[in-house]
Tab-separated table of C-alpha atoms in Angstrom:
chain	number	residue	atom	x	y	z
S	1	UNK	CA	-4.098	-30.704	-83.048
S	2	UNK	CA	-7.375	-30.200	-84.475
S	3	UNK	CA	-9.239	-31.935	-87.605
S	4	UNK	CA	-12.557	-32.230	-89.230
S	5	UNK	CA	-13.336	-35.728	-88.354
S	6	UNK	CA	-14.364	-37.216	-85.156
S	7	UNK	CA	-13.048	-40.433	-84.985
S	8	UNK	CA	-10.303	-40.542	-82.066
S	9	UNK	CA	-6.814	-42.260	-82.682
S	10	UNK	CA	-5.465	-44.796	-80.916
S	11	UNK	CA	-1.831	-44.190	-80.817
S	12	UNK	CA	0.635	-47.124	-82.393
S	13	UNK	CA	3.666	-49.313	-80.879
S	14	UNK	CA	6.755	-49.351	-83.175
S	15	UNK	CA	5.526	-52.929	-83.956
S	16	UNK	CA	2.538	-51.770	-86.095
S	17	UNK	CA	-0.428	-52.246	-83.301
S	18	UNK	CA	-2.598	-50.303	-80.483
S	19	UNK	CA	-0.509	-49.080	-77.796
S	20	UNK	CA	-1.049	-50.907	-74.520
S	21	UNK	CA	-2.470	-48.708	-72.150
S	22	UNK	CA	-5.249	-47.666	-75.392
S	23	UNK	CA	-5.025	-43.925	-74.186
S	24	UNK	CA	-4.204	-40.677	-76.213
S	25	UNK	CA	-1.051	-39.665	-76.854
S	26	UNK	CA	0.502	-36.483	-75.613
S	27	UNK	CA	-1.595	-34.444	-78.533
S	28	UNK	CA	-5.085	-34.662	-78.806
S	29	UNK	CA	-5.157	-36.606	-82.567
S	30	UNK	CA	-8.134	-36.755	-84.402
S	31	UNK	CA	-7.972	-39.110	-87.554
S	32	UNK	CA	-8.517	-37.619	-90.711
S	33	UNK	CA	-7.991	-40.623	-92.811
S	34	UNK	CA	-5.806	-43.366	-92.344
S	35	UNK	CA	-1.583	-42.694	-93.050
S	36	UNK	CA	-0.585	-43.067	-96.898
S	37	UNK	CA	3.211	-43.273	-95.781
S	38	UNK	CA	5.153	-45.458	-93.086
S	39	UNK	CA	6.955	-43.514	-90.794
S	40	UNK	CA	10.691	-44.352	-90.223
S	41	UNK	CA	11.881	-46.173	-87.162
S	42	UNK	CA	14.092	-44.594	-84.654
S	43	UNK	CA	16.984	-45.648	-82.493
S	44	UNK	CA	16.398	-46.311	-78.539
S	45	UNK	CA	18.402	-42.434	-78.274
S	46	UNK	CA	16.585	-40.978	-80.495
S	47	UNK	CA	12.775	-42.200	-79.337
S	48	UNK	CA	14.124	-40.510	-75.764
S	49	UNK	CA	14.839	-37.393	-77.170
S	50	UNK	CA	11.642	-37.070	-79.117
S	51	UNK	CA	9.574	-38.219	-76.154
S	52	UNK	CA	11.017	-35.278	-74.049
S	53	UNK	CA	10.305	-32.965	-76.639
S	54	UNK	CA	6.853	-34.046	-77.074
S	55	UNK	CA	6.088	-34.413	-73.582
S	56	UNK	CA	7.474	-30.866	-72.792
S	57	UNK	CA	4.966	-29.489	-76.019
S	58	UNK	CA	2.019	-31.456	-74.485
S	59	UNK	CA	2.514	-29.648	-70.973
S	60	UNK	CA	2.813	-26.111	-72.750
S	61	UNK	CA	-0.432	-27.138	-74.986
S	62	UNK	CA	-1.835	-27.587	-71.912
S	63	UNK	CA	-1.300	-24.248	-70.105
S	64	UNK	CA	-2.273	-22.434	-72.999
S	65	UNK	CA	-5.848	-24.886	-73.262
S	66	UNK	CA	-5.933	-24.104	-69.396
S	67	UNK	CA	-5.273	-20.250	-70.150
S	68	UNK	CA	-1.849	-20.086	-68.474
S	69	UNK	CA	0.903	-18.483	-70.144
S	70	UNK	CA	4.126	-20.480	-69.969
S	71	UNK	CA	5.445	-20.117	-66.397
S	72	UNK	CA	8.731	-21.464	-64.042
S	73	UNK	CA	7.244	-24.425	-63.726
S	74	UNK	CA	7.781	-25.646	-67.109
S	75	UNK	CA	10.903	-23.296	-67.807
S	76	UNK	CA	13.326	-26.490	-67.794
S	77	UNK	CA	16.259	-27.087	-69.088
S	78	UNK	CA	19.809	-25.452	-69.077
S	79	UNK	CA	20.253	-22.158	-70.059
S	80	UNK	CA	23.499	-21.748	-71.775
S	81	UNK	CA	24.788	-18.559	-73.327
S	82	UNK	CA	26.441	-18.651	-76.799
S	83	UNK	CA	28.574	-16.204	-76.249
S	84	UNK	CA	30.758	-17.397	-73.114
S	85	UNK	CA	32.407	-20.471	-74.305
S	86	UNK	CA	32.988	-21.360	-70.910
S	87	UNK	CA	29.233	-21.863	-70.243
S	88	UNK	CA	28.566	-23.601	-73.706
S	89	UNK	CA	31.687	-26.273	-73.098
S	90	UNK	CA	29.952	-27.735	-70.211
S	91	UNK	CA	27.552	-29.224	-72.514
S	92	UNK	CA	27.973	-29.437	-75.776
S	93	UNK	CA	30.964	-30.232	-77.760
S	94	UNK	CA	31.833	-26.677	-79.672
S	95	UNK	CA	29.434	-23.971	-81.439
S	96	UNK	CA	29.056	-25.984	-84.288
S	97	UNK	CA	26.197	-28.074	-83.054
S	98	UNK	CA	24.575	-25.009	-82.634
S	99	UNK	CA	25.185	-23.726	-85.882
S	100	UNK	CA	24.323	-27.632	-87.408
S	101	UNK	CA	21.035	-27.369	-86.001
S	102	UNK	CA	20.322	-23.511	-87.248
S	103	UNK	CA	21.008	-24.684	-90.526
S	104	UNK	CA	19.358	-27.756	-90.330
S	105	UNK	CA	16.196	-26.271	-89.282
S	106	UNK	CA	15.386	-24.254	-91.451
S	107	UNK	CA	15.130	-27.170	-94.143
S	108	UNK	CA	14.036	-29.635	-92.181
S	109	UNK	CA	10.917	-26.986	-91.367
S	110	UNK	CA	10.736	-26.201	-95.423
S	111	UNK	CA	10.354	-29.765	-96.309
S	112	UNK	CA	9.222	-31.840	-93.309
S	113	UNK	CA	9.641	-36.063	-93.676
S	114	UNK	CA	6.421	-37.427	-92.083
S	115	UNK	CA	6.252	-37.514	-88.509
S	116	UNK	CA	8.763	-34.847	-88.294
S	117	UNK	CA	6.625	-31.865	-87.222
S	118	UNK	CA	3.581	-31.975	-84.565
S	119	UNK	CA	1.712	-28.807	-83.972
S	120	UNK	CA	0.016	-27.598	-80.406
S	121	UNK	CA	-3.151	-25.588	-80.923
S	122	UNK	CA	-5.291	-23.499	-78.066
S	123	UNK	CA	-8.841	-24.012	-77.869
S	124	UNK	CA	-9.374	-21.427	-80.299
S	125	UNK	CA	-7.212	-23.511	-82.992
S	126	UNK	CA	-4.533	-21.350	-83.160
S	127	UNK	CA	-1.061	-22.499	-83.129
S	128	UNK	CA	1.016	-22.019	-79.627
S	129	UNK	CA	3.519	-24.978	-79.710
S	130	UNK	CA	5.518	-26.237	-82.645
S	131	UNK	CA	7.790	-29.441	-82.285
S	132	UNK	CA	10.086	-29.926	-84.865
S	133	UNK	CA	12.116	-33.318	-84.983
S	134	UNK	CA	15.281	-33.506	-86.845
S	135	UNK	CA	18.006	-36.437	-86.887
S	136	UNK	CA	20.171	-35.725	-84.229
S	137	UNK	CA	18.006	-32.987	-82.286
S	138	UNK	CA	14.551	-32.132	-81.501
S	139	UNK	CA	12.998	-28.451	-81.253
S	140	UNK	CA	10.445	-27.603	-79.641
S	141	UNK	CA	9.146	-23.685	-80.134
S	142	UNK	CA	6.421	-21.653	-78.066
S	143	UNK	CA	4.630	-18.860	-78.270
S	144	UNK	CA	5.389	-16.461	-75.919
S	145	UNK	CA	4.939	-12.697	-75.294
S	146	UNK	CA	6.880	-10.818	-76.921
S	147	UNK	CA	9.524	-13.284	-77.853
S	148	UNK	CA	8.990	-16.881	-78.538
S	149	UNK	CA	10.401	-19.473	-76.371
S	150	UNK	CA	12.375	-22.189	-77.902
S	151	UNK	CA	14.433	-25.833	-76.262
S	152	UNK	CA	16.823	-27.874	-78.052
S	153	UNK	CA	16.798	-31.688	-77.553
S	154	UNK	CA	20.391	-33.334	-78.180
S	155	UNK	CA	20.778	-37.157	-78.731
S	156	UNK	CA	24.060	-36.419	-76.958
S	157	UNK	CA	22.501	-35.967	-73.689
S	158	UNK	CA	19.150	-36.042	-72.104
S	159	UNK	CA	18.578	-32.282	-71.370
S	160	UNK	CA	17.286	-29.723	-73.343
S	161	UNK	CA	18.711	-26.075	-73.836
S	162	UNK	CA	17.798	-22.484	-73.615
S	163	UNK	CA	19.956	-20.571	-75.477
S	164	UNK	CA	20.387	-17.049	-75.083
S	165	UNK	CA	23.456	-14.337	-75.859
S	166	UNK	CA	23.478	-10.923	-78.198
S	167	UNK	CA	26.454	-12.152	-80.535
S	168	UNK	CA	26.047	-13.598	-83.890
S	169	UNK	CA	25.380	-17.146	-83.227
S	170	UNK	CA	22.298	-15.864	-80.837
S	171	UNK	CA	20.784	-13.494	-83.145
S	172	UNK	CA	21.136	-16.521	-86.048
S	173	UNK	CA	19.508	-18.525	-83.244
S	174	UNK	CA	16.592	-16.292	-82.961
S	175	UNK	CA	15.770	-15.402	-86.415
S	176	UNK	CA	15.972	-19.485	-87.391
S	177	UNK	CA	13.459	-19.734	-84.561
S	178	UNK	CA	11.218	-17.354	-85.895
S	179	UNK	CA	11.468	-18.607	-89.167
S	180	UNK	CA	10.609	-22.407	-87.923
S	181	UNK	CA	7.281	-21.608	-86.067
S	182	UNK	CA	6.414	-18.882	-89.283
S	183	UNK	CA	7.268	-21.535	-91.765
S	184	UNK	CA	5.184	-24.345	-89.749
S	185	UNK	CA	2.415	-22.770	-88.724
S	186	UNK	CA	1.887	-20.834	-92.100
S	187	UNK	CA	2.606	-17.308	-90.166
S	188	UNK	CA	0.003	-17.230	-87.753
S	189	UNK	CA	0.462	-16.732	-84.288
């Protein structure tokens, strides 16, 4: 993330103090001025979820600082195709938790609570990694040649997910994914 100040952050507990070990967290935060609003508290599941996404947005922040495009080594998760329900069954419940977190998106990204949304940038200050944290599921969207790249965070489970497919549901996937990393990083990248 980038700012105008140059004051560094030191990152707080749930409890309302410094963290323990006193270092950065996964994004480079520079404070601006000091938080107007409290940010809500989140269940033990949820705090996992949202510490895989941001963990997996720090490592592609990273890459692109280091000048690496997004490679195998950070291509985790399971890669599920939305249009064999076969493959989709093993690991979520139906297609509608897919279609929940389509719709979802796009509002949440419209109108994003605080600490909903953190933003990667390159070294040029240019947007490359979007995380977008909704209530059951956290997003996490990167920019990739000539598609973008985008895993889904579940509270059900502990993985994330690729999906891919040509049907309906896919193409809604993709477009909502476009739409997320246009809407949050003003449509540049």
């Amino acid at each position: 993330m980038t700012s105008t100040s140059a004051e560094p952050a030191v990152p707080a507990t749930p409890g309302g103090g410094a963290s323990r070990s006193g270092q950065p967290g996964p994004f480079p935060v520079v404070v601006v001025r000091a938080a107007a609003v409290t940010l809500p508290s989140y269940l033990r599941r949820q705090r996992g979820r949202q510490r895989g996404a941001n963990e997996l947005a720090a490592a592609l922040t990273d890459r692109s600082r280091a000048a690496c495009v997004p490679g195998h080594a950070l291509d985790q998760g399971f890669w599920i195709n939305l249009d064999d329900p076969h493959d989709y069954l093993l690991y979520l419940p139906d297609r509608q938790v897919v279609d929940d977190l389509i719709r979802q998106a796009r509002v949440l990204a419209a109108a994003p609570p605080p600490g909903a949304v953190r933003i990667g940038r390159d070294r040029r200050g240019r947007p490359v990694v979007v995380v977008l944290h909704g209530p059951c599921w956290s997003l996490v969207v990167c920019r990739a040649h000539p598609d973008l790249a985008a895993w889904a965070f579940l509270d059900a489970n502990q993985y994330s997910f690729r999906f891919h497919g040509v049907r309906e549901l896919s193409v809604d996937w993709d477009e909502m994914i476009a739409d997320v990393y246009r809407t949050l990083t003003g449509g540049t990248g």
